[in-house]
Amino acid sequence: GDRVQCVAADGSVVDGDELLFIIAMDRVRRGGIVEGVVGTQMTNLGMEQGLAEHGILLVRAGVGDRHVLAAMSQKGWLLGGEASGHIICGDVATTGDGIIAALQVLAAMIGSGESLIALKNGMHKLPQTMINVPIAAGFELSQCAPALAESERVEALLAGRGRLVLRPSGTEPLIRVMIEGTDAAENLQLAEGIAEVIRQAC
């Protein structure tokens, strides 16, 4: 029970990024000071933009709760989490807890008198495409010149309007290719392009 996701009245899934945003905004509504929130490399850019509108910083840590917790400790901040729904409310608990996070969201709904849909609409998620590319043993992304060159091209293309995250999985022999941007079709096309370069290099 270390993580949580919700389903709004319209049937839409409210993921960890949106729930963390709702919890942060509730802290502000109640007069608290939220200097910053810790996310990860995979945190949706929409959350970063939504927080920025309220003067709140987002710092990206490596993927995994231990990295989030370490960054929270380093910055002295109380909120952090991942899109998976692993949310750490440092003023309530010392680790991620799905029940605590869910109760924090319910408290935000009750305290504001707003629905889950209304509260999550304070941030606007950008479409993300994720492709997992199987790799052979010994494959090193940092040594794959074609993949690095294609990544540089894509990053230049997305500059100012999207992101590329290219990283080895920490648990499986995979390279994770994630493209985030305003155009879902373009995201898929670009992600497939990089994935194919990696497949050929393997």
XYZ file of N, CA, C and O in Angstrom:
808
model
N 0.802 -1.211 0.000
C 0.000 0.000 0.000
C 0.835 1.261 0.000
O 0.497 2.245 0.663
N 1.948 1.283 -0.759
C 2.815 2.459 -0.701
C 2.467 3.496 -1.755
O 3.106 4.544 -1.817
N 1.460 3.230 -2.594
C 1.128 4.223 -3.620
C -0.362 4.240 -3.885
O -1.093 3.347 -3.483
N -0.807 5.273 -4.596
C -2.236 5.451 -4.822
C -2.471 6.162 -6.147
O -1.662 6.992 -6.569
N -3.538 5.789 -6.815
C -4.077 6.556 -7.923
C -5.577 6.626 -7.707
O -6.148 5.808 -6.984
N -6.211 7.616 -8.302
C -7.647 7.804 -8.107
C -8.371 7.806 -9.444
O -7.758 7.995 -10.494
N -9.672 7.619 -9.388
C -10.517 7.731 -10.569
C -11.555 8.803 -10.282
O -12.269 8.732 -9.277
N -11.611 9.811 -11.151
C -12.549 10.922 -10.962
C -13.952 10.511 -11.413
O -14.146 9.450 -12.007
N -14.918 11.376 -11.136
C -16.316 11.060 -11.430
C -16.579 10.853 -12.915
O -17.525 10.153 -13.292
N -15.731 11.427 -13.774
C -15.913 11.246 -15.208
C -15.188 10.006 -15.736
O -15.158 9.764 -16.940
N -14.607 9.238 -14.833
C -13.926 8.011 -15.231
C -12.455 8.184 -15.555
O -11.765 7.208 -15.842
N -11.951 9.405 -15.498
C -10.543 9.649 -15.820
C -9.655 9.249 -14.645
O -10.011 9.438 -13.484
N -8.495 8.681 -14.971
C -7.524 8.301 -13.944
C -6.735 9.537 -13.529
O -6.278 10.315 -14.369
N -6.609 9.719 -12.234
C -5.837 10.835 -11.676
C -4.559 10.233 -11.113
O -4.590 9.524 -10.112
N -3.446 10.503 -11.787
C -2.205 9.824 -11.422
C -1.454 10.559 -10.321
O -1.899 11.574 -9.785
N -0.284 10.021 -9.985
C 0.488 10.569 -8.878
C 0.930 12.001 -9.082
O 1.016 12.768 -8.110
N 1.234 12.382 -10.313
C 1.617 13.772 -10.574
C 0.477 14.718 -10.206
O 0.667 15.736 -9.533
N -0.722 14.381 -10.653
C -1.885 15.233 -10.377
C -2.234 15.230 -8.893
O -2.586 16.275 -8.326
N -2.130 14.077 -8.256
C -2.435 14.003 -6.822
C -1.432 14.802 -6.004
O -1.805 15.500 -5.054
N -0.167 14.722 -6.390
C 0.862 15.493 -5.686
C 0.615 16.993 -5.873
O 0.770 17.779 -4.922
N 0.219 17.390 -7.066
C -0.124 18.790 -7.326
C -1.293 19.224 -6.432
O -1.260 20.301 -5.823
N -2.323 18.384 -6.340
C -3.495 18.707 -5.514
C -3.094 18.876 -4.051
O -3.532 19.814 -3.372
N -2.252 17.982 -3.548
C -1.808 18.059 -2.155
C -1.005 19.334 -1.923
O -1.201 20.030 -0.906
N -0.120 19.671 -2.852
C 0.681 20.893 -2.712
C -0.206 22.134 -2.711
O -0.028 23.047 -1.894
N -1.176 22.167 -3.622
C -2.061 23.325 -3.701
C -2.940 23.447 -2.457
O -3.282 24.560 -2.022
N -3.288 22.319 -1.848
C -4.077 22.375 -0.614
C -3.263 22.949 0.523
O -3.785 23.692 1.367
N -1.954 22.628 0.553
C -1.081 23.225 1.566
C -1.080 24.750 1.420
O -1.144 25.484 2.409
N -1.013 25.215 0.182
C -1.016 26.658 -0.086
C -2.358 27.263 0.310
O -2.421 28.322 0.943
N -3.465 26.579 -0.050
C -4.807 27.081 0.281
C -4.968 27.269 1.775
O -5.620 28.213 2.235
N -4.352 26.391 2.553
C -4.470 26.460 4.012
C -3.438 27.390 4.654
O -3.306 27.439 5.870
N -2.737 28.139 3.810
C -1.817 29.137 4.339
C -0.409 28.653 4.571
O 0.422 29.383 5.138
N -0.113 27.445 4.141
C 1.238 26.922 4.306
C 2.194 27.474 3.256
O 1.772 28.018 2.238
N 3.462 27.343 3.520
C 4.489 27.760 2.572
C 5.063 26.516 1.920
O 5.620 25.650 2.593
N 4.901 26.425 0.618
C 5.453 25.310 -0.148
C 6.486 25.896 -1.102
O 6.153 26.428 -2.154
N 7.734 25.797 -0.693
C 8.810 26.362 -1.521
C 9.049 25.520 -2.764
O 9.301 26.044 -3.850
N 8.961 24.202 -2.590
C 9.220 23.328 -3.723
C 8.702 21.924 -3.501
O 8.344 21.531 -2.389
N 8.662 21.179 -4.606
C 8.199 19.798 -4.619
C 9.233 18.988 -5.392
O 9.792 19.459 -6.384
N 9.483 17.769 -4.950
C 10.422 16.893 -5.649
C 9.644 15.904 -6.509
O 8.732 15.222 -6.031
N 9.995 15.853 -7.786
C 9.465 14.847 -8.700
C 10.609 14.005 -9.211
O 11.649 13.900 -8.574
N 10.416 13.403 -10.378
C 11.477 12.608 -10.996
C 11.648 13.032 -12.446
O 10.930 13.902 -12.945
N 12.559 12.365 -13.127
C 12.758 12.619 -14.547
C 11.477 12.387 -15.339
O 11.296 12.968 -16.409
N 10.592 11.544 -14.815
C 9.371 11.190 -15.536
C 8.181 12.071 -15.168
O 7.111 11.953 -15.773
N 8.339 12.948 -14.201
C 7.233 13.821 -13.797
C 6.776 14.672 -14.973
O 7.591 15.276 -15.675
N 5.470 14.735 -15.163
C 4.915 15.455 -16.307
C 5.253 16.939 -16.249
O 5.165 17.572 -15.186
N 5.632 17.472 -17.397
C 5.979 18.894 -17.489
C 4.809 19.783 -17.078
O 4.996 20.885 -16.564
N 3.588 19.273 -17.268
C 2.408 20.041 -16.876
C 2.374 20.332 -15.391
O 1.907 21.394 -14.969
N 2.875 19.407 -14.572
C 2.921 19.661 -13.138
C 3.940 20.745 -12.829
O 3.684 21.631 -12.011
N 5.085 20.671 -13.471
C 6.105 21.702 -13.265
C 5.562 23.079 -13.617
O 5.751 24.052 -12.882
N 4.836 23.162 -14.730
C 4.266 24.440 -15.157
C 3.168 24.903 -14.207
O 3.086 26.096 -13.879
N 2.325 23.965 -13.752
C 1.248 24.309 -12.834
C 1.772 24.821 -11.503
O 1.261 25.800 -10.950
N 2.805 24.175 -10.976
C 3.411 24.631 -9.729
C 4.057 26.003 -9.906
O 3.961 26.870 -9.029
N 4.726 26.189 -11.041
C 5.423 27.454 -11.301
C 4.466 28.634 -11.300
O 4.837 29.749 -10.896
N 3.233 28.406 -11.718
C 2.236 29.483 -11.713
C 1.952 29.982 -10.303
O 1.457 31.105 -10.119
N 2.262 29.171 -9.319
C 2.065 29.544 -7.912
C 3.395 29.802 -7.200
O 3.442 29.851 -5.962
N 4.451 29.954 -7.989
C 5.753 30.272 -7.418
C 6.428 29.104 -6.717
O 7.300 29.314 -5.875
N 6.022 27.890 -7.064
C 6.573 26.692 -6.430
C 7.535 26.001 -7.391
O 7.199 25.774 -8.561
N 8.710 25.668 -6.896
C 9.721 25.020 -7.721
C 9.476 23.517 -7.797
O 8.926 22.920 -6.878
N 9.899 22.919 -8.914
C 9.938 21.464 -9.022
C 11.382 21.061 -9.265
O 12.031 21.567 -10.178
N 11.887 20.168 -8.435
C 13.214 19.589 -8.634
C 13.022 18.140 -9.051
O 12.227 17.415 -8.452
N 13.743 17.727 -10.082
C 13.630 16.354 -10.585
C 14.763 15.494 -10.034
O 15.928 15.821 -10.226
N 14.384 14.409 -9.393
C 15.351 13.428 -8.889
C 15.360 12.229 -9.828
O 14.569 12.148 -10.773
N 16.251 11.285 -9.573
C 16.227 10.036 -10.316
C 14.948 9.274 -10.013
O 14.282 9.517 -9.000
N 14.600 8.346 -10.897
C 13.388 7.557 -10.692
C 13.588 6.612 -9.502
O 14.617 5.964 -9.383
N 12.593 6.560 -8.641
C 12.664 5.709 -7.450
C 12.466 6.519 -6.188
O 12.969 7.637 -6.072
N 11.727 5.948 -5.238
C 11.376 6.691 -4.031
C 12.589 7.092 -3.212
O 12.596 8.129 -2.561
N 13.660 6.277 -3.242
C 14.836 6.638 -2.434
C 15.505 7.895 -2.975
O 16.025 8.702 -2.209
N 15.455 8.072 -4.291
C 16.024 9.289 -4.882
C 15.165 10.511 -4.556
O 15.679 11.599 -4.290
N 13.846 10.301 -4.590
C 12.921 11.389 -4.239
C 13.137 11.802 -2.786
O 13.251 13.005 -2.473
N 13.214 10.827 -1.896
C 13.387 11.115 -0.474
C 14.723 11.811 -0.208
O 14.794 12.745 0.599
N 15.770 11.376 -0.906
C 17.085 11.999 -0.730
C 17.054 13.461 -1.160
O 17.618 14.334 -0.476
N 16.382 13.751 -2.281
C 16.290 15.133 -2.750
C 15.444 15.982 -1.809
O 15.758 17.157 -1.553
N 14.380 15.407 -1.263
C 13.559 16.126 -0.292
C 14.385 16.491 0.930
O 14.311 17.619 1.434
N 15.175 15.545 1.397
C 16.016 15.784 2.566
C 17.058 16.869 2.280
O 17.297 17.756 3.106
N 17.649 16.799 1.100
C 18.679 17.768 0.730
C 18.112 19.180 0.644
O 18.741 20.140 1.093
N 16.898 19.298 0.082
C 16.291 20.622 -0.093
C 15.540 21.092 1.162
O 15.209 22.273 1.263
N 15.240 20.168 2.066
C 14.450 20.529 3.232
C 12.979 20.709 2.907
O 12.268 21.437 3.602
N 12.504 20.021 1.860
C 11.114 20.125 1.437
C 10.309 18.945 1.964
O 10.860 17.899 2.298
N 8.984 19.105 2.012
C 8.123 18.116 2.649
C 7.290 17.286 1.689
O 6.634 16.336 2.119
N 7.295 17.631 0.396
C 6.459 16.918 -0.560
C 7.281 16.398 -1.729
O 8.133 17.116 -2.270
N 6.993 15.167 -2.117
C 7.664 14.586 -3.268
C 6.922 13.348 -3.724
O 6.128 12.771 -2.984
N 7.180 12.942 -4.961
C 6.516 11.734 -5.434
C 6.718 11.474 -6.903
O 7.447 12.178 -7.595
N 6.043 10.420 -7.350
C 6.174 9.944 -8.722
C 4.787 9.780 -9.349
O 3.786 9.630 -8.639
N 4.762 9.742 -10.680
C 3.499 9.572 -11.402
C 2.825 8.253 -11.064
O 1.607 8.114 -11.167
N 3.609 7.276 -10.624
C 3.062 5.971 -10.241
C 2.133 6.068 -9.039
O 1.392 5.126 -8.740
N 2.172 7.195 -8.336
C 1.335 7.353 -7.150
C 2.080 7.160 -5.859
O 1.490 7.156 -4.778
N 3.396 7.004 -5.955
C 4.225 6.922 -4.751
C 4.480 8.350 -4.270
O 5.277 9.072 -4.870
N 3.782 8.776 -3.235
C 3.811 10.159 -2.758
C 4.292 10.178 -1.310
O 3.816 9.403 -0.471
N 5.240 11.078 -1.046
C 5.779 11.216 0.309
C 5.347 12.571 0.867
O 5.678 13.616 0.300
N 4.590 12.547 1.936
C 4.194 13.763 2.652
C 5.048 13.809 3.927
O 4.691 13.213 4.946
N 6.153 14.500 3.845
C 7.139 14.466 4.908
C 6.693 15.064 6.221
O 7.307 14.809 7.261
N 5.625 15.848 6.209
C 5.112 16.406 7.461
C 4.142 15.447 8.148
O 3.670 15.722 9.257
N 3.852 14.305 7.497
C 2.912 13.332 8.053
C 3.564 11.962 8.242
O 3.261 11.250 9.199
N 4.461 11.599 7.325
C 5.110 10.287 7.391
C 6.524 10.396 6.835
O 6.870 11.372 6.162
N 7.315 9.385 7.090
C 8.715 9.408 6.665
C 8.948 8.651 5.362
O 10.072 8.615 4.857
N 7.899 8.046 4.826
C 8.028 7.296 3.581
C 6.720 7.377 2.812
O 5.732 7.918 3.305
N 6.721 6.860 1.598
C 5.493 6.878 0.811
C 4.435 5.972 1.419
O 4.741 4.881 1.881
N 3.200 6.430 1.415
C 2.104 5.656 1.987
C 0.831 5.993 1.211
O 0.380 7.138 1.216
N 0.272 4.990 0.542
C -0.893 5.227 -0.295
C -2.109 5.693 0.477
O -2.871 6.536 -0.002
N -2.309 5.163 1.669
C -3.477 5.551 2.465
C -3.344 7.000 2.924
O -4.296 7.791 2.840
N -2.157 7.357 3.404
C -1.940 8.742 3.837
C -2.129 9.703 2.671
O -2.794 10.745 2.803
N -1.565 9.370 1.508
C -1.702 10.249 0.341
C -3.169 10.382 -0.058
O -3.644 11.482 -0.380
N -3.910 9.269 -0.033
C -5.330 9.307 -0.380
C -6.102 10.197 0.597
O -6.970 10.990 0.191
N -5.790 10.092 1.880
C -6.460 10.923 2.883
C -6.130 12.398 2.696
O -6.982 13.271 2.917
N -4.898 12.689 2.276
C -4.522 14.075 2.009
C -5.343 14.647 0.856
O -5.769 15.805 0.885
N -5.568 13.829 -0.162
C -6.378 14.269 -1.310
C -7.825 14.472 -0.890
O -8.469 15.465 -1.254
N -8.374 13.533 -0.112
C -9.749 13.682 0.374
C -9.886 14.931 1.242
O -10.893 15.647 1.163
N -8.886 15.209 2.055
C -8.922 16.420 2.890
C -8.924 17.673 2.022
O -9.602 18.664 2.342
N -8.185 17.628 0.921
C -8.165 18.770 0.000
C -9.532 18.979 -0.636
O -9.991 20.117 -0.795
N -10.190 17.883 -0.993
C -11.535 17.985 -1.582
C -12.533 18.547 -0.578
O -13.319 19.445 -0.894
N -12.498 18.027 0.652
C -13.437 18.479 1.681
C -13.156 19.928 2.066
O -14.064 20.757 2.168
N -11.884 20.248 2.251
C -11.537 21.597 2.688
C -11.835 22.670 1.665
O -12.208 23.797 2.012
N -11.689 22.318 0.385
C -11.922 23.301 -0.677
C -13.365 23.288 -1.175
O -13.820 24.248 -1.792
N -14.059 22.179 -0.913
C -15.413 22.039 -1.455
C -15.421 21.762 -2.942
O -16.477 21.846 -3.595
N -14.267 21.389 -3.502
C -14.142 21.150 -4.938
C -14.069 19.653 -5.223
O -13.644 18.858 -4.388
N -14.478 19.295 -6.436
C -14.381 17.905 -6.863
C -12.942 17.570 -7.244
O -12.108 18.459 -7.449
N -12.666 16.280 -7.354
C -11.343 15.832 -7.788
C -11.033 16.370 -9.184
O -9.904 16.777 -9.470
N -12.041 16.384 -10.051
C -11.847 16.900 -11.415
C -11.434 18.359 -11.375
O -10.488 18.776 -12.054
N -12.135 19.157 -10.577
C -11.831 20.586 -10.506
C -10.432 20.822 -9.961
O -9.688 21.674 -10.458
N -10.056 20.058 -8.940
C -8.744 20.252 -8.334
C -7.611 19.858 -9.278
O -6.580 20.523 -9.338
N -7.790 18.788 -10.041
C -6.708 18.355 -10.933
C -6.592 19.265 -12.148
O -5.545 19.312 -12.796
N -7.661 20.010 -12.451
C -7.621 20.898 -13.606
C -6.724 22.113 -13.396
O -6.543 22.914 -14.312
N -6.161 22.239 -12.199
C -5.201 23.318 -11.968
C -3.892 23.092 -12.698
O -3.078 24.006 -12.837
N -3.659 21.856 -13.146
C -2.489 21.566 -13.978
C -2.959 20.850 -15.239
O -3.995 20.187 -15.242
N -2.231 21.020 -16.305
C -2.613 20.441 -17.589
C -1.492 19.532 -18.073
O -0.433 20.004 -18.485
N -1.748 18.237 -17.997
C -0.729 17.264 -18.378
C -0.442 17.325 -19.880
O -1.361 17.457 -20.687
N 0.837 17.223 -20.201
C 1.230 17.082 -21.590
C 1.235 15.603 -21.953
O 1.568 14.761 -21.121
N 0.873 15.273 -23.203
C 0.920 13.870 -23.621
C 2.335 13.309 -23.505
O 3.306 13.999 -23.837
N 2.438 12.079 -23.036
C 3.723 11.384 -22.941
C 3.640 10.061 -23.694
O 2.607 9.391 -23.658
N 4.703 9.724 -24.369
C 4.820 8.417 -25.013
C 6.042 7.715 -24.439
O 7.126 8.299 -24.394
N 5.850 6.468 -24.006
C 6.950 5.678 -23.460
C 7.097 4.393 -24.273
O 6.121 3.685 -24.505
N 8.327 4.120 -24.713
C 8.633 2.872 -25.402
C 9.790 2.201 -24.674
O 10.816 2.837 -24.424
N 9.610 0.929 -24.336
C 10.662 0.137 -23.703
C 11.354 -0.693 -24.774
O 10.710 -1.507 -25.450
N 12.650 -0.490 -24.930
C 13.412 -1.175 -25.976
C 14.314 -2.235 -25.332
O 15.242 -1.876 -24.595
N 14.066 -3.519 -25.601
C 14.947 -4.564 -25.060
C 16.370 -4.413 -25.615
O 16.552 -4.074 -26.787
N 17.350 -4.652 -24.769
C 18.744 -4.534 -25.194
C 19.507 -5.804 -24.843
O 19.125 -6.544 -23.947
N 20.602 -6.016 -25.576
C 21.451 -7.179 -25.322
C 22.342 -6.910 -24.121
O 22.609 -5.757 -23.767
N 22.812 -7.983 -23.521
C 23.735 -7.859 -22.389
C 24.975 -7.093 -22.827
O 25.513 -7.326 -23.914
N 25.404 -6.169 -22.002
C 26.609 -5.408 -22.298
C 26.375 -4.141 -23.106
O 27.311 -3.365 -23.311
N 25.129 -3.921 -23.553
C 24.852 -2.700 -24.319
C 24.978 -1.474 -23.420
O 24.422 -1.437 -22.328
N 25.733 -0.487 -23.872
C 25.913 0.751 -23.122
C 25.373 1.916 -23.932
O 25.908 2.237 -24.999
N 24.327 2.535 -23.433
C 23.714 3.656 -24.143
C 24.717 4.786 -24.365
O 24.743 5.412 -25.428
N 25.553 5.021 -23.366
C 26.518 6.123 -23.454
C 27.549 5.919 -24.557
O 28.221 6.862 -24.970
N 27.663 4.669 -25.051
C 28.628 4.362 -26.107
C 27.969 4.197 -27.469
O 28.655 3.887 -28.446
N 26.658 4.394 -27.526
C 25.917 4.180 -28.784
C 25.780 5.513 -29.525
O 24.820 6.266 -29.304
N 26.743 5.795 -30.391
C 26.789 7.091 -31.088
C 25.531 7.380 -31.903
O 25.023 8.514 -31.868
N 24.964 6.411 -32.654
C 23.746 6.716 -33.429
C 22.573 7.155 -32.540
O 21.842 8.084 -32.881
N 22.404 6.471 -31.392
C 21.300 6.830 -30.488
C 21.526 8.205 -29.873
O 20.587 9.002 -29.728
N 22.751 8.504 -29.524
C 23.063 9.813 -28.939
C 22.846 10.926 -29.952
O 22.319 11.991 -29.616
N 23.218 10.669 -31.204
C 23.040 11.674 -32.254
C 21.555 11.929 -32.513
O 21.116 13.076 -32.652
N 20.770 10.847 -32.570
C 19.328 11.004 -32.785
C 18.685 11.711 -31.596
O 17.774 12.539 -31.766
N 19.160 11.426 -30.400
C 18.632 12.095 -29.204
C 18.894 13.592 -29.252
O 18.013 14.400 -28.919
N 20.081 13.977 -29.673
C 20.406 15.398 -29.791
C 19.499 16.086 -30.815
O 19.044 17.210 -30.600
N 19.229 15.384 -31.919
C 18.350 15.954 -32.942
C 16.937 16.165 -32.396
O 16.323 17.226 -32.594
N 16.434 15.173 -31.669
C 15.082 15.251 -31.118
C 15.000 16.335 -30.048
O 14.025 17.105 -29.992
N 16.005 16.431 -29.190
C 16.005 17.458 -28.150
C 16.004 18.852 -28.754
O 15.324 19.759 -28.254
N 16.738 19.040 -29.837
C 16.751 20.341 -30.515
C 15.381 20.646 -31.116
O 14.896 21.780 -31.069
N 14.734 19.611 -31.646
C 13.409 19.777 -32.250
C 12.358 20.139 -31.203
O 11.445 20.937 -31.452
N 12.500 19.562 -30.001
C 11.513 19.778 -28.933
C 11.829 20.980 -28.045
O 11.046 21.296 -27.154
N 12.944 21.632 -28.284
C 13.404 22.710 -27.395
C 12.292 23.711 -27.113
O 11.687 24.266 -28.022
N 12.008 23.907 -25.816
C 11.015 24.883 -25.393
C 9.583 24.397 -25.418
O 8.683 25.091 -24.936
N 9.340 23.189 -25.950
C 7.951 22.711 -26.037
C 7.790 21.241 -25.671
O 6.699 20.681 -25.797
N 8.857 20.613 -25.225
C 8.759 19.211 -24.845
C 10.065 18.689 -24.282
O 11.040 19.431 -24.148
N 10.076 17.392 -23.958
C 11.258 16.787 -23.338
C 11.475 15.384 -23.882
O 10.535 14.704 -24.274
N 12.730 14.984 -23.848
C 13.115 13.604 -24.107
C 13.805 13.070 -22.860
O 14.692 13.728 -22.316
N 13.382 11.899 -22.402
C 14.094 11.199 -21.329
C 14.498 9.843 -21.885
O 13.650 9.064 -22.340
N 15.785 9.585 -21.880
C 16.337 8.353 -22.414
C 17.189 7.741 -21.312
O 18.200 8.316 -20.921
N 16.767 6.580 -20.792
C 17.491 6.030 -19.646
C 17.384 4.506 -19.599
O 16.360 3.944 -20.002
N 18.421 3.871 -19.110
C 18.349 2.422 -18.895
C 17.413 2.122 -17.719
O 17.362 2.877 -16.749
N 16.678 1.032 -17.813
C 15.872 0.579 -16.688
C 16.790 0.134 -15.566
O 17.854 -0.430 -15.800
N 16.353 0.372 -14.350
C 17.134 -0.083 -13.211
C 16.851 -1.525 -12.829
O 17.537 -2.090 -11.979
N 15.836 -2.129 -13.457
C 15.425 -3.474 -13.051
C 15.381 -4.482 -14.193
O 15.325 -5.683 -13.943
N 15.385 -4.015 -15.445
C 15.259 -4.917 -16.591
C 16.262 -4.526 -17.669
O 16.716 -3.379 -17.706
N 16.591 -5.452 -18.601
C 17.486 -5.101 -19.715
C 16.737 -4.309 -20.793
O 16.437 -4.813 -21.876
N 16.422 -3.081 -20.459
C 15.633 -2.206 -21.336
C 16.226 -0.813 -21.351
O 16.814 -0.364 -20.366
N 16.019 -0.122 -22.474
C 16.207 1.322 -22.522
C 14.824 1.934 -22.608
O 14.012 1.560 -23.455
N 14.530 2.843 -21.712
C 13.226 3.511 -21.715
C 13.335 4.819 -22.503
O 14.166 5.672 -22.182
N 12.496 4.932 -23.521
C 12.455 6.131 -24.355
C 11.155 6.856 -24.047
O 10.064 6.321 -24.296
N 11.236 8.033 -23.482
C 10.035 8.803 -23.173
C 10.100 10.168 -23.861
O 11.086 10.887 -23.746
N 9.065 10.459 -24.621
C 8.921 11.774 -25.263
C 7.681 12.443 -24.685
O 6.617 11.830 -24.573
N 7.835 13.691 -24.323
C 6.725 14.477 -23.786
C 6.627 15.761 -24.591
O 7.628 16.445 -24.804
N 5.437 16.072 -25.063
C 5.253 17.293 -25.834
C 3.779 17.545 -26.072
O 2.920 16.744 -25.692
N 3.481 18.628 -26.733
C 2.083 19.024 -26.923
C 1.364 18.183 -27.971
O 0.142 18.101 -27.962
N 2.102 17.554 -28.883
C 1.514 16.812 -29.998
C 1.752 15.315 -29.779
O 2.871 14.819 -29.942
N 0.699 14.587 -29.433
C 0.831 13.166 -29.124
C 1.327 12.361 -30.323
O 2.133 11.431 -30.169
N 0.856 12.697 -31.529
C 1.285 11.970 -32.727
C 2.769 12.180 -32.986
O 3.497 11.245 -33.334
N 3.226 13.412 -32.802
C 4.644 13.698 -32.985
C 5.473 12.980 -31.922
O 6.549 12.434 -32.220
N 4.982 12.959 -30.687
C 5.682 12.253 -29.620
C 5.936 10.801 -30.009
O 7.045 10.277 -29.849
N 4.889 10.144 -30.502
C 4.998 8.733 -30.881
C 6.001 8.548 -32.013
O 6.838 7.642 -31.982
N 5.926 9.418 -33.002
C 6.832 9.319 -34.155
C 8.296 9.475 -33.725
O 9.165 8.704 -34.126
N 8.558 10.454 -32.877
C 9.923 10.710 -32.436
C 10.436 9.575 -31.546
O 11.594 9.150 -31.664
N 9.569 9.100 -30.646
C 9.969 8.011 -29.761
C 10.267 6.740 -30.557
O 11.242 6.033 -30.290
N 9.432 6.443 -31.549
C 9.651 5.264 -32.391
C 10.965 5.382 -33.158
O 11.680 4.395 -33.355
N 11.284 6.610 -33.596
C 12.531 6.822 -34.321
C 13.749 6.502 -33.480
O 14.666 5.810 -33.932
N 13.759 7.002 -32.251
C 14.891 6.729 -31.358
C 14.924 5.244 -30.993
O 16.008 4.620 -30.965
N 13.760 4.652 -30.723
C 13.698 3.237 -30.375
C 14.268 2.374 -31.494
O 15.009 1.419 -31.240
N 13.962 2.718 -32.734
C 14.445 1.938 -33.866
C 15.966 2.052 -34.013
O 16.637 1.062 -34.343
N 16.491 3.226 -33.769
C 17.954 3.403 -33.817
C 18.618 2.493 -32.775
O 19.632 1.848 -33.055
N 18.045 2.433 -31.586
C 18.600 1.581 -30.526
C 18.497 0.118 -30.906
O 19.423 -0.674 -30.711
N 17.341 -0.277 -31.468
C 17.162 -1.686 -31.894
C 18.235 -2.071 -32.916
O 18.810 -3.164 -32.840
N 18.475 -1.209 -33.884
C 19.457 -1.511 -34.912
C 20.868 -1.567 -34.327
O 21.689 -2.412 -34.722
N 21.136 -0.699 -33.362
C 22.466 -0.686 -32.743
C 22.714 -1.953 -31.934
O 23.842 -2.416 -31.801
N 21.641 -2.531 -31.403
C 21.769 -3.777 -30.617
C 21.985 -4.985 -31.502
O 22.279 -6.052 -31.022
